[in-house]
Amino acid sequence: MKTLFIGGIKSGKSRSAENYIKKLSDKKPVYLATTEFIDDEMQERIAQHQQQRKSDFITVEEAINLKEKIALQEGAVLVECLSMWINNMLYREKSYAQMEAEVANILELKQDIVFVINDVSCGIIPENKLARQFVDISGKLSQLVAQKCDEVYHVVAGISTQIK
Amino acid sequence: MKTLFIGGIKSGKSRSAENYIKKLSDKKPVYLATTEFIDDEMQERIAQHQQQRKSDFITVEEAINLKEKIALQEGAVLVECLSMWINNMLYREKSYAQMEAEVANILELKQDIVFVINDVSCGIIPENKLARQFVDISGKLSQLVAQKCDEVYHVVAGISTQIK
Amino acid sequence: MKTLFIGGIKSGKSRSAENYIKKLSDKKPVYLATTEFIDDEMQERIAQHQQQRKSDFITVEEAINLKEKIALQEGAVLVECLSMWINNMLYREKSYAQMEAEVANILELKQDIVFVINDVSCGIIPENKLARQFVDISGKLSQLVAQKCDEVYHVVAGISTQIK
């Protein structure tokens, strides 16, 4: 079972995905945090998320080699989130092809995986070239993941609507 | 009965909300305008909206103390819009906790209330700190309102789809 | 039959619209490319699109006079995309009224037409005045087209959901 939650900033996509994965199996799910670069603002967001999660998850961290890390887990894995991972990959000057290959490999794992991605597609085209590149990659990977997922949820104002 | 209309800029969310509230009861509904800071461009938008409303609404204005103002009304109240109110509150350096408390109080009123909010969540994360703060608050309040509303509509290209 | 596909950047709206129009009739559909200003990045996007289309379409190009060009075609016409056309019209300092009139005229043609438009409505209000104008026009024309279309599809992560 593969599932995608896509929604904007503070749309409630993470909480929706967390509630969803807790119901997938009796085994405690794994929270795979992809966050790497942390400033004070980020730290605050992370602390809020951790507070929300409490003891419902086993938390592991991996900024780059997601497939390898996911393959080691026993329970269902929540990838939180793909957007941060794209960011990490861009920072290391990885190509889109490398990201696509990694995501394709993840999608072939037998485990239950729930992906969260930030929808950044509905603003005006950014003037900044790196931002444009990020938006493009985010969109293309969203399509790739959605195509392979069994279920896809679009989250608006905390309400998740199944679109696949 | 509490209802939320959420959609992007010029998505038709206001017109959808106006049509909706007119059908809620036989009593003339109240249009609560939260607009405060007005430049020429805003003035033009407001004039357009007023033209659309014509004589279907009783118009009242309040930039800050929404709960107090709503409680005074007899008919159903259209809050147009929460985004402008967040803006007004930020300008006065009100905290998120204060906004959350005000919204929670509004949601406990017995009246029929229809909220309109601008979805600003699906662009890239803004570089400007105040803009980031606005996006976060807008998202969190959208979730809070949506959770308490009986019905939520997502508006795209003038078409409103009920998501709750 | 008139149809609109609306979605963000790299949402898969074009591919969805292409798959849709190919099923509309046995006659080979027309791909009306509205692209005019081309830099290297654009050239790459166009090459990618052309590769996707292969030999399934008759391709014609028109940056401005869409109605005239569409009226000349025999098969169903895919307008790819309205956003680029708005851009071209703004560059020539055409007014919103002129754009609205052209779109209204197109919508009265008897042919099967499939429109694609980029949803730019869900970011924060742009600081740049021209960008704000673009967002407004894009939203108003999206509403106009959606209102007259028989079917409207909202595309997220490559998944198109019929909203009308």
Coordinates of C-alpha atoms in Angstrom, one line a residue, chain A residues 4 6 119-127 129 132-133 135-140 142-144 146-147 152 154 163-164, chain C residues 7-13 15 41 45 48 118-123 126 128 131 134-135 154 156-161:
Chain A
L4 CA 0.3 10.3 -1.0
I6 CA -0.5 16.6 -1.0
D119 CA 2.0 21.6 -3.1
V120 CA 3.9 24.7 -4.3
S121 CA 2.4 24.7 -7.8
C122 CA -0.3 27.4 -7.6
G123 CA 1.5 30.7 -7.2
I124 CA 3.0 32.7 -10.0
I125 CA 6.2 31.4 -11.6
P126 CA 9.0 32.5 -9.3
E127 CA 11.6 34.9 -10.5
K129 CA 15.8 30.3 -10.9
R132 CA 11.5 27.7 -10.4
Q133 CA 13.6 24.5 -10.5
V135 CA 8.6 24.0 -8.2
D136 CA 9.2 22.0 -11.4
I137 CA 10.9 19.1 -9.6
S138 CA 8.2 19.1 -6.9
G139 CA 5.5 18.9 -9.5
K140 CA 7.1 16.1 -11.5
S142 CA 4.3 14.5 -7.2
Q143 CA 3.0 13.2 -10.5
L144 CA 5.4 10.2 -10.4
A146 CA 0.7 9.9 -7.4
Q147 CA 0.7 7.6 -10.4
V152 CA -3.9 10.1 -3.2
H154 CA -5.6 16.4 -1.5
I163 CA -8.7 12.1 -5.5
K164 CA -7.4 8.7 -6.3
Chain C
G7 CA -4.0 23.1 -12.4
G8 CA -0.7 24.5 -11.1
I9 CA 2.8 24.4 -12.6
K10 CA 3.8 20.8 -13.5
S11 CA 0.5 19.5 -12.2
G12 CA 0.1 17.3 -15.3
K13 CA -2.8 19.5 -16.6
R15 CA -1.0 15.8 -20.3
E41 CA 14.3 27.3 -20.4
R45 CA 9.9 22.8 -21.8
Q48 CA 9.5 18.1 -23.8
N118 CA -2.3 27.6 -15.1
D119 CA -3.8 28.1 -11.7
V120 CA -1.8 31.0 -10.2
S121 CA -4.3 32.0 -7.6
C122 CA -3.1 30.3 -4.4
G123 CA 0.1 32.1 -3.5
P126 CA 2.5 39.4 -5.5
N128 CA 4.9 43.2 -8.4
A131 CA 2.1 40.0 -11.6
F134 CA -1.8 38.8 -14.3
V135 CA -3.2 36.8 -11.3
H154 CA -9.0 20.4 -11.6
V156 CA -3.4 18.0 -8.8
A157 CA -0.3 15.7 -9.0
G158 CA -1.3 14.4 -12.4
I159 CA -4.7 13.4 -11.2
S160 CA -7.6 15.2 -12.8
T161 CA -10.8 15.5 -10.8

